[in-house]
PDB file of C-alpha atoms in Angstrom:
ATOM      1  CA  MET A  20       0.210  -7.313 -11.670  1.00  0.00           C
ATOM      2  CA  GLY A  21      -3.968  -5.465 -12.327  1.00  0.00           C
ATOM      3  CA  LEU A  22      -6.979  -6.429 -12.474  1.00  0.00           C
ATOM      4  CA  SER A  23      -8.109  -9.538 -13.750  1.00  0.00           C
ATOM      5  CA  ASP A  24     -10.755 -10.650 -15.705  1.00  0.00           C
ATOM      6  CA  ALA A  25     -11.243 -13.693 -12.492  1.00  0.00           C
ATOM      7  CA  GLU A  26     -11.310 -10.763 -10.041  1.00  0.00           C
ATOM      8  CA  LEU A  27     -13.645  -8.798 -11.871  1.00  0.00           C
ATOM      9  CA  ASP A  28     -15.462 -11.753 -11.880  1.00  0.00           C
ATOM     10  CA  ALA A  29     -15.405 -12.404  -8.013  1.00  0.00           C
ATOM     11  CA  VAL A  30     -16.147  -8.505  -6.876  1.00  0.00           C
ATOM     12  CA  ARG A  31     -19.766  -9.501  -9.344  1.00  0.00           C
ATOM     13  CA  ALA A  32     -20.245 -12.482  -7.511  1.00  0.00           C
ATOM     14  CA  ILE A  33     -20.113 -10.244  -4.379  1.00  0.00           C
ATOM     15  CA  GLU A  34     -22.486  -7.903  -6.079  1.00  0.00           C
ATOM     16  CA  ARG A  35     -25.169 -10.617  -6.595  1.00  0.00           C
ATOM     17  CA  VAL A  36     -25.037 -12.160  -3.347  1.00  0.00           C
ATOM     18  CA  ASN A  37     -25.900  -8.562  -2.195  1.00  0.00           C
ATOM     19  CA  GLY A  38     -22.449  -8.392  -0.604  1.00  0.00           C
ATOM     20  CA  ALA A  39     -21.918  -4.550  -2.195  1.00  0.00           C
ATOM     21  CA  ASP A  40     -24.123  -1.621  -0.335  1.00  0.00           C
ATOM     22  CA  ASP A  41     -23.622   0.187  -3.475  1.00  0.00           C
ATOM     23  CA  ASP A  42     -24.225  -0.341  -6.897  1.00  0.00           C
ATOM     24  CA  LEU A  43     -21.140  -1.197  -8.623  1.00  0.00           C
ATOM     25  CA  ASP A  44     -21.370   0.681 -11.658  1.00  0.00           C
ATOM     26  CA  ALA A  45     -18.760   3.075 -11.286  1.00  0.00           C
ATOM     27  CA  PHE A  46     -16.718   0.651  -9.905  1.00  0.00           C
ATOM     28  CA  PHE A  47     -16.723  -1.873 -13.641  1.00  0.00           C
ATOM     29  CA  THR A  48     -16.963   1.536 -15.365  1.00  0.00           C
ATOM     30  CA  GLY A  49     -13.680   2.897 -14.111  1.00  0.00           C
ATOM     31  CA  ALA A  50     -11.416  -0.731 -14.140  1.00  0.00           C
ATOM     32  CA  ASP A  51      -9.650  -0.074 -17.094  1.00  0.00           C
ATOM     33  CA  GLN A  52      -7.815   1.754 -14.566  1.00  0.00           C
ATOM     34  CA  ALA A  53      -6.093  -1.101 -13.336  1.00  0.00           C
ATOM     35  CA  ARG A  54      -5.973  -2.793 -16.994  1.00  0.00           C
ATOM     36  CA  PRO A  55      -4.622  -4.390 -18.915  1.00  0.00           C
ATOM     37  CA  VAL A  56      -3.186  -7.070 -16.579  1.00  0.00           C
ATOM     38  CA  ARG A  57       0.316  -7.663 -17.311  1.00  0.00           C
ATOM     39  CA  GLU A  58       3.501 -10.021 -16.563  1.00  0.00           C
ATOM     40  CA  VAL A  59       6.025  -7.510 -14.219  1.00  0.00           C
ATOM     41  CA  ARG A  60       9.135  -9.061 -13.715  1.00  0.00           C
ATOM     42  CA  VAL A  61      10.172  -7.745 -10.125  1.00  0.00           C
ATOM     43  CA  GLU A  62      13.787  -7.826  -8.660  1.00  0.00           C
ATOM     44  CA  PRO A  63      14.366  -8.686  -4.587  1.00  0.00           C
ATOM     45  CA  PHE A  64      13.908  -5.420  -2.737  1.00  0.00           C
ATOM     46  CA  LEU A  65      13.201  -4.330   1.228  1.00  0.00           C
ATOM     47  CA  ILE A  66      10.126  -2.609   2.026  1.00  0.00           C
ATOM     48  CA  ALA A  67       8.703  -1.613   5.652  1.00  0.00           C
ATOM     49  CA  ARG A  68       6.764  -4.142   7.318  1.00  0.00           C
ATOM     50  CA  HIS A  69       3.912  -1.363   8.034  1.00  0.00           C
ATOM     51  CA  PRO A  70       3.753   2.335   6.661  1.00  0.00           C
ATOM     52  CA  LEU A  71       5.426   5.518   8.859  1.00  0.00           C
ATOM     53  CA  THR A  72       3.745   6.118  12.095  1.00  0.00           C
ATOM     54  CA  VAL A  73       4.372   9.656  13.114  1.00  0.00           C
ATOM     55  CA  THR A  74       6.782   8.780  15.719  1.00  0.00           C
ATOM     56  CA  GLN A  75       8.593   7.769  13.175  1.00  0.00           C
ATOM     57  CA  VAL A  76       8.051  10.657  10.162  1.00  0.00           C
ATOM     58  CA  ARG A  77       8.809  13.226  13.394  1.00  0.00           C
ATOM     59  CA  HIS A  78      12.494  11.351  13.739  1.00  0.00           C
ATOM     60  CA  TRP A  79      13.382  13.060   9.822  1.00  0.00           C
ATOM     61  CA  LEU A  80      10.760  16.043  10.692  1.00  0.00           C
ATOM     62  CA  PRO A  81      10.652  16.850  14.016  1.00  0.00           C
ATOM     63  CA  GLU A  82       8.476  19.993  13.905  1.00  0.00           C
ATOM     64  CA  TYR A  83       5.466  17.325  12.345  1.00  0.00           C
ATOM     65  CA  GLU A  84       2.594  17.621  13.222  1.00  0.00           C
ATOM     66  CA  ASP A  85      -0.365  14.849  12.203  1.00  0.00           C
ATOM     67  CA  SER A  86      -4.321  16.659  12.254  1.00  0.00           C
ATOM     68  CA  PHE A  87      -5.695  12.976  11.231  1.00  0.00           C
ATOM     69  CA  THR A  88      -5.009  11.187  14.151  1.00  0.00           C
ATOM     70  CA  GLU A  89      -4.594  11.797  18.222  1.00  0.00           C
ATOM     71  CA  SER A  90      -1.737   9.367  18.423  1.00  0.00           C
ATOM     72  CA  ASP A  91       2.138   9.172  17.793  1.00  0.00           C
ATOM     73  CA  SER A  92       1.945   5.194  17.015  1.00  0.00           C
ATOM     74  CA  SER A  93      -0.671   5.355  14.536  1.00  0.00           C
ATOM     75  CA  THR A  94      -0.099   6.167  10.573  1.00  0.00           C
ATOM     76  CA  ALA A  95       1.503   9.735   9.401  1.00  0.00           C
ATOM     77  CA  ARG A  96      -1.139  11.547   6.791  1.00  0.00           C
ATOM     78  CA  ILE A  97       1.559  13.423   4.992  1.00  0.00           C
ATOM     79  CA  GLU A  98       0.052  15.884   3.200  1.00  0.00           C
ATOM     80  CA  ASP A  99       1.529  19.672   3.078  1.00  0.00           C
ATOM     81  CA  ASP A 100       5.234  17.991   4.572  1.00  0.00           C
ATOM     82  CA  LEU A 101       5.244  15.424   1.502  1.00  0.00           C
ATOM     83  CA  ASP A 102       7.717  17.340  -0.280  1.00  0.00           C
ATOM     84  CA  ASP A 103       9.846  17.065   2.538  1.00  0.00           C
ATOM     85  CA  LEU A 104       9.634  14.492   4.131  1.00  0.00           C
ATOM     86  CA  LEU A 105      10.588  12.630   1.117  1.00  0.00           C
ATOM     87  CA  GLY A 106      13.527  14.837   0.099  1.00  0.00           C
ATOM     88  CA  ALA A 107      14.452  14.063   4.369  1.00  0.00           C
ATOM     89  CA  LEU A 108      13.860   9.870   3.925  1.00  0.00           C
ATOM     90  CA  PRO A 109      17.517   7.733   3.297  1.00  0.00           C
ATOM     91  CA  PHE A 110      14.957   5.462   2.060  1.00  0.00           C
ATOM     92  CA  ARG A 111      12.902   5.718  -1.673  1.00  0.00           C
ATOM     93  CA  LEU A 112       9.228   5.084  -2.598  1.00  0.00           C
ATOM     94  CA  PRO A 113       8.032   1.388  -4.002  1.00  0.00           C
ATOM     95  CA  SER A 114       7.202   1.128  -7.542  1.00  0.00           C
ATOM     96  CA  GLU A 115       3.058   0.160  -8.138  1.00  0.00           C
ATOM     97  CA  ALA A 116       4.468  -2.823  -9.810  1.00  0.00           C
ATOM     98  CA  GLU A 117       6.679  -3.608  -5.862  1.00  0.00           C
ATOM     99  CA  TRP A 118       3.829  -2.457  -3.874  1.00  0.00           C
ATOM    100  CA  GLU A 119       1.120  -4.273  -5.770  1.00  0.00           C
ATOM    101  CA  TYR A 120       3.779  -7.537  -5.149  1.00  0.00           C
ATOM    102  CA  ALA A 121       3.968  -6.853  -1.634  1.00  0.00           C
ATOM    103  CA  ALA A 122       0.388  -6.560  -1.481  1.00  0.00           C
ATOM    104  CA  ARG A 123      -0.696  -9.481  -3.282  1.00  0.00           C
ATOM    105  CA  ALA A 124       1.823 -11.816  -1.141  1.00  0.00           C
ATOM    106  CA  GLY A 125       1.919 -14.198  -3.739  1.00  0.00           C
ATOM    107  CA  THR A 126      -1.960 -14.767  -4.517  1.00  0.00           C
ATOM    108  CA  THR A 127      -4.402 -13.851  -7.297  1.00  0.00           C
ATOM    109  CA  THR A 128      -7.121 -12.570  -5.701  1.00  0.00           C
ATOM    110  CA  LEU A 129      -9.252  -9.774  -4.500  1.00  0.00           C
ATOM    111  CA  THR A 130      -6.889  -9.244  -1.498  1.00  0.00           C
ATOM    112  CA  PHE A 131      -4.663 -11.547  -0.118  1.00  0.00           C
ATOM    113  CA  ARG A 132      -7.094 -13.214   2.379  1.00  0.00           C
ATOM    114  CA  GLY A 133      -9.232 -14.569  -0.693  1.00  0.00           C
ATOM    115  CA  ASP A 134     -12.190 -13.113  -3.095  1.00  0.00           C
ATOM    116  CA  GLY A 135     -14.109 -12.046  -0.195  1.00  0.00           C
ATOM    117  CA  ARG A 136     -15.680  -8.936   0.415  1.00  0.00           C
ATOM    118  CA  PRO A 137     -12.741  -7.470   3.040  1.00  0.00           C
ATOM    119  CA  ASP A 138     -14.613  -6.849   6.427  1.00  0.00           C
ATOM    120  CA  GLU A 139     -13.511  -3.932   8.146  1.00  0.00           C
ATOM    121  CA  ASP A 140     -12.023  -5.271  10.769  1.00  0.00           C
ATOM    122  CA  GLN A 141      -9.012  -5.866   8.402  1.00  0.00           C
ATOM    123  CA  VAL A 142      -8.270  -2.881   8.776  1.00  0.00           C
ATOM    124  CA  LEU A 143      -5.633  -1.811  10.889  1.00  0.00           C
ATOM    125  CA  ASP A 144      -4.575   2.168  12.099  1.00  0.00           C
ATOM    126  CA  ASP A 145      -2.593   1.636  15.543  1.00  0.00           C
ATOM    127  CA  PHE A 146       0.910   0.104  15.392  1.00  0.00           C
ATOM    128  CA  ALA A 147       0.705   0.184  19.578  1.00  0.00           C
ATOM    129  CA  ASP A 148      -0.984  -3.153  19.282  1.00  0.00           C
ATOM    130  CA  GLU A 149       1.601  -5.855  18.423  1.00  0.00           C
ATOM    131  CA  ASP A 150      -1.082  -8.567  18.298  1.00  0.00           C
ATOM    132  CA  ARG A 151      -3.229  -6.843  16.145  1.00  0.00           C
ATOM    133  CA  THR A 152      -0.474  -5.692  13.704  1.00  0.00           C
ATOM    134  CA  ALA A 153       1.113  -9.489  13.765  1.00  0.00           C
ATOM    135  CA  ALA A 154      -2.544 -10.999  12.721  1.00  0.00           C
ATOM    136  CA  ALA A 155      -2.500  -7.995   9.888  1.00  0.00           C
ATOM    137  CA  GLU A 156      -0.124  -9.534   8.340  1.00  0.00           C
ATOM    138  CA  ASN A 157       0.013 -11.364   4.890  1.00  0.00           C
ATOM    139  CA  ASP A 158       2.216 -14.210   3.586  1.00  0.00           C
ATOM    140  CA  PHE A 159       5.363 -11.571   3.182  1.00  0.00           C
ATOM    141  CA  GLY A 160       5.275 -10.291   7.114  1.00  0.00           C
ATOM    142  CA  LEU A 161       4.032  -7.001   5.775  1.00  0.00           C
ATOM    143  CA  ALA A 162       1.086  -5.328   8.024  1.00  0.00           C
ATOM    144  CA  ALA A 163      -1.866  -3.546   6.933  1.00  0.00           C
ATOM    145  CA  MET A 164      -1.108  -3.438   2.748  1.00  0.00           C
ATOM    146  CA  GLY A 165      -4.377  -1.873   1.547  1.00  0.00           C
ATOM    147  CA  SER A 166      -5.493  -0.011   5.147  1.00  0.00           C
ATOM    148  CA  ALA A 167      -4.258   3.530   4.522  1.00  0.00           C
ATOM    149  CA  ASN A 168      -3.393   4.821   1.092  1.00  0.00           C
ATOM    150  CA  GLU A 169      -0.169   4.487   0.200  1.00  0.00           C
ATOM    151  CA  ILE A 170       2.053   7.044  -2.397  1.00  0.00           C
ATOM    152  CA  CYS A 171       4.228   5.125  -5.132  1.00  0.00           C
ATOM    153  CA  ALA A 172       7.371   6.273  -6.751  1.00  0.00           C
ATOM    154  CA  ASP A 173       4.669   6.621 -10.294  1.00  0.00           C
ATOM    155  CA  VAL A 174       3.410   9.782 -12.059  1.00  0.00           C
ATOM    156  CA  TRP A 175      -0.848   8.426 -12.630  1.00  0.00           C
ATOM    157  CA  ILE A 176      -1.313   7.300 -15.337  1.00  0.00           C
ATOM    158  CA  PRO A 177      -4.924   5.949 -15.866  1.00  0.00           C
ATOM    159  CA  HIS A 178      -3.991   1.951 -17.268  1.00  0.00           C
ATOM    160  CA  PHE A 179      -0.974   0.111 -17.786  1.00  0.00           C
ATOM    161  CA  THR A 180      -0.590   0.833 -21.341  1.00  0.00           C
ATOM    162  CA  ASN A 181       2.788   0.222 -22.430  1.00  0.00           C
ATOM    163  CA  ALA A 182       4.059   0.182 -18.725  1.00  0.00           C
ATOM    164  CA  PRO A 183       7.000  -1.152 -18.151  1.00  0.00           C
ATOM    165  CA  ALA A 184       7.749  -4.654 -17.995  1.00  0.00           C
ATOM    166  CA  ASP A 185      10.320  -4.373 -14.919  1.00  0.00           C
ATOM    167  CA  ALA A 186       8.754  -3.042 -12.262  1.00  0.00           C
ATOM    168  CA  SER A 187      10.244   0.643 -12.390  1.00  0.00           C
ATOM    169  CA  PRO A 188       7.916   3.301 -11.912  1.00  0.00           C
ATOM    170  CA  ARG A 189       6.220   5.099 -14.854  1.00  0.00           C
ATOM    171  CA  THR A 190       8.293   9.418 -14.707  1.00  0.00           C
ATOM    172  CA  GLY A 191       6.625  12.673 -15.877  1.00  0.00           C
ATOM    173  CA  ASP A 192       4.337  15.710 -14.467  1.00  0.00           C
ATOM    174  CA  GLY A 193       1.188  14.941 -12.895  1.00  0.00           C
ATOM    175  CA  PRO A 194       0.068  13.893  -9.943  1.00  0.00           C
ATOM    176  CA  PRO A 195       1.250  10.552  -8.049  1.00  0.00           C
ATOM    177  CA  VAL A 196      -0.469   7.256  -7.949  1.00  0.00           C
ATOM    178  CA  VAL A 197      -1.547   6.048  -4.515  1.00  0.00           C
ATOM    179  CA  ARG A 198      -2.579   2.226  -3.376  1.00  0.00           C
ATOM    180  CA  GLY A 199      -5.279   1.470  -1.056  1.00  0.00           C
ATOM    181  CA  GLY A 200      -7.247   3.198   1.478  1.00  0.00           C
ATOM    182  CA  GLY A 201      -9.572   0.979   3.655  1.00  0.00           C
ATOM    183  CA  GLY A 202      -9.036   2.601   6.438  1.00  0.00           C
ATOM    184  CA  ASP A 203      -9.043   6.118   6.070  1.00  0.00           C
ATOM    185  CA  LEU A 204     -12.781   6.049   5.179  1.00  0.00           C
ATOM    186  CA  ALA A 205     -13.547   4.125   8.032  1.00  0.00           C
ATOM    187  CA  PRO A 206     -16.209   3.680   9.608  1.00  0.00           C
ATOM    188  CA  TRP A 207     -17.373   2.333   5.873  1.00  0.00           C
ATOM    189  CA  GLN A 208     -20.445   4.330   5.530  1.00  0.00           C
ATOM    190  CA  GLY A 209     -21.548   2.237   2.533  1.00  0.00           C
ATOM    191  CA  CYS A 210     -20.254   3.612  -0.741  1.00  0.00           C
ATOM    192  CA  ASP A 211     -18.295   0.390  -0.416  1.00  0.00           C
ATOM    193  CA  GLU A 212     -14.832   1.639   0.691  1.00  0.00           C
ATOM    194  CA  TRP A 213     -13.921  -2.422   0.989  1.00  0.00           C
ATOM    195  CA  LEU A 214     -12.911  -1.539  -2.715  1.00  0.00           C
ATOM    196  CA  LEU A 215      -9.852  -0.129  -1.100  1.00  0.00           C
ATOM    197  CA  LEU A 216      -8.196  -2.799   0.254  1.00  0.00           C
ATOM    198  CA  LEU A 217      -8.010  -4.622  -3.146  1.00  0.00           C
ATOM    199  CA  SER A 218      -4.399  -5.472  -4.440  1.00  0.00           C
ATOM    200  CA  ALA A 219      -5.470  -3.915  -7.687  1.00  0.00           C
ATOM    201  CA  THR A 220      -7.429  -0.151  -6.745  1.00  0.00           C
ATOM    202  CA  ARG A 221      -5.148   2.305  -7.589  1.00  0.00           C
ATOM    203  CA  TYR A 222      -5.754   6.001  -8.215  1.00  0.00           C
ATOM    204  CA  GLU A 223      -3.972   9.280  -8.249  1.00  0.00           C
ATOM    205  CA  LEU A 224      -2.650  11.552  -5.188  1.00  0.00           C
ATOM    206  CA  GLN A 225      -5.566  14.062  -4.149  1.00  0.00           C
ATOM    207  CA  ASP A 226      -4.732  15.218  -0.524  1.00  0.00           C
ATOM    208  CA  PHE A 227      -3.251  13.302   2.616  1.00  0.00           C
ATOM    209  CA  THR A 228      -1.032   9.604   1.931  1.00  0.00           C
ATOM    210  CA  ALA A 229       0.928   7.438   4.087  1.00  0.00           C
ATOM    211  CA  VAL A 230       4.576   6.416   3.152  1.00  0.00           C
ATOM    212  CA  ARG A 231       5.727   2.494   3.163  1.00  0.00           C
ATOM    213  CA  PRO A 232       9.105   2.898   2.255  1.00  0.00           C
ATOM    214  CA  ALA A 233      11.404   0.305   0.378  1.00  0.00           C
ATOM    215  CA  ALA A 234      15.241   0.446  -0.945  1.00  0.00           C
ATOM    216  CA  PRO A 235      17.427  -1.927  -2.507  1.00  0.00           C
ATOM    217  CA  LEU A 236      18.809  -4.877  -1.906  1.00  0.00           C
ATOM    218  CA  PRO A 237      22.334  -4.684   0.142  1.00  0.00           C
ATOM    219  CA  THR A 238      25.018  -6.289  -1.907  1.00  0.00           C
ATOM    220  CA  SER A 239      27.996  -5.726   0.438  1.00  0.00           C
ATOM    221  CA  GLN A 240      29.362  -8.639   2.129  1.00  0.00           C
ATOM    222  CA  GLY A 241      28.870  -8.647   6.027  1.00  0.00           C
ATOM    223  CA  HIS A 242      24.649  -7.992   5.220  1.00  0.00           C
ATOM    224  CA  ASP A 243      22.437 -10.143   7.226  1.00  0.00           C
ATOM    225  CA  LEU A 244      19.176  -9.947   5.270  1.00  0.00           C
ATOM    226  CA  PRO A 245      15.604 -11.135   6.180  1.00  0.00           C
ATOM    227  CA  GLU A 246      14.229 -13.851   4.483  1.00  0.00           C
ATOM    228  CA  ARG A 247      11.807 -13.495   2.171  1.00  0.00           C
ATOM    229  CA  GLY A 248       8.447 -12.590   3.871  1.00  0.00           C
ATOM    230  CA  ARG A 249      10.357 -12.090   7.514  1.00  0.00           C
ATOM    231  CA  ALA A 250      10.829  -9.056   9.008  1.00  0.00           C
ATOM    232  CA  ALA A 251      14.503  -7.843   9.972  1.00  0.00           C
ATOM    233  CA  SER A 252      14.790  -6.493  14.053  1.00  0.00           C
ATOM    234  CA  ARG A 253      13.908  -2.651  14.070  1.00  0.00           C
ATOM    235  CA  TYR A 254      17.426  -0.161  14.092  1.00  0.00           C
ATOM    236  CA  PRO A 255      18.784  -0.029  17.613  1.00  0.00           C
ATOM    237  CA  GLY A 256      17.809   3.294  18.842  1.00  0.00           C
ATOM    238  CA  LYS A 257      16.237   4.416  15.930  1.00  0.00           C
ATOM    239  CA  PRO A 258      12.188   4.419  15.479  1.00  0.00           C
ATOM    240  CA  ARG A 259      11.954   3.737  11.827  1.00  0.00           C
ATOM    241  CA  PRO A 260      10.207  -0.018  10.712  1.00  0.00           C
ATOM    242  CA  ALA A 261      10.987  -3.428  10.836  1.00  0.00           C
ATOM    243  CA  VAL A 262      11.542  -4.107   6.711  1.00  0.00           C
ATOM    244  CA  VAL A 263      11.285  -7.377   5.358  1.00  0.00           C
ATOM    245  CA  ARG A 264      12.633  -8.635   2.328  1.00  0.00           C
ATOM    246  CA  VAL A 265      10.588  -9.069  -1.079  1.00  0.00           C
ATOM    247  CA  GLY A 266      11.147 -11.451  -3.930  1.00  0.00           C
TER     248      GLY A 266
END
């Protein structure tokens, strides 16, 4: 977990061939926020195939209004209703170690697609188009990892020094960690917004966030669980996200 030397070299290579729109000094200066690289033991868990949509949020918050999108099938960006939603959800948030493990899907490159600069067509927002959603899945069957800024269960600490090795969230006072966010600034206007799609990108929550629920694996007999990296069917009659077993 974390931003490796190889990934830093990959960003420098993109910069050398003029693949960056702007100077990346700020990125390299802030790279320690995603370091040091560390090994983390991630136990199997369930995570939603994509962040909650506006329709899905209204299942738990019927009065929810979204000022960031006009489509009820698009990712919900939660702001003032965040505490109410988290209190109503029968699921938990992923730790950021779980989120990064899910985003990488077995890779060690900048994104699950490799070490090249991500294109803006890798940003996904509208989940009404199932073909487009499926095309954005990584090898774990998770769509849009990195597109929206997604809240994690951890409190923000600007490094990984002394972080848990068991993928549990870091707790305490302060803003939570968010991951991703490349779609929140689309269409890109420079400033190298593509860096928000990197699997290791992390920062503190400031305004709005998307929510991708997670849950422990059921332990009772009789549960039919999806295979690793395969989406389970949607819950009948409920606007809940499909879930994927990870790990």
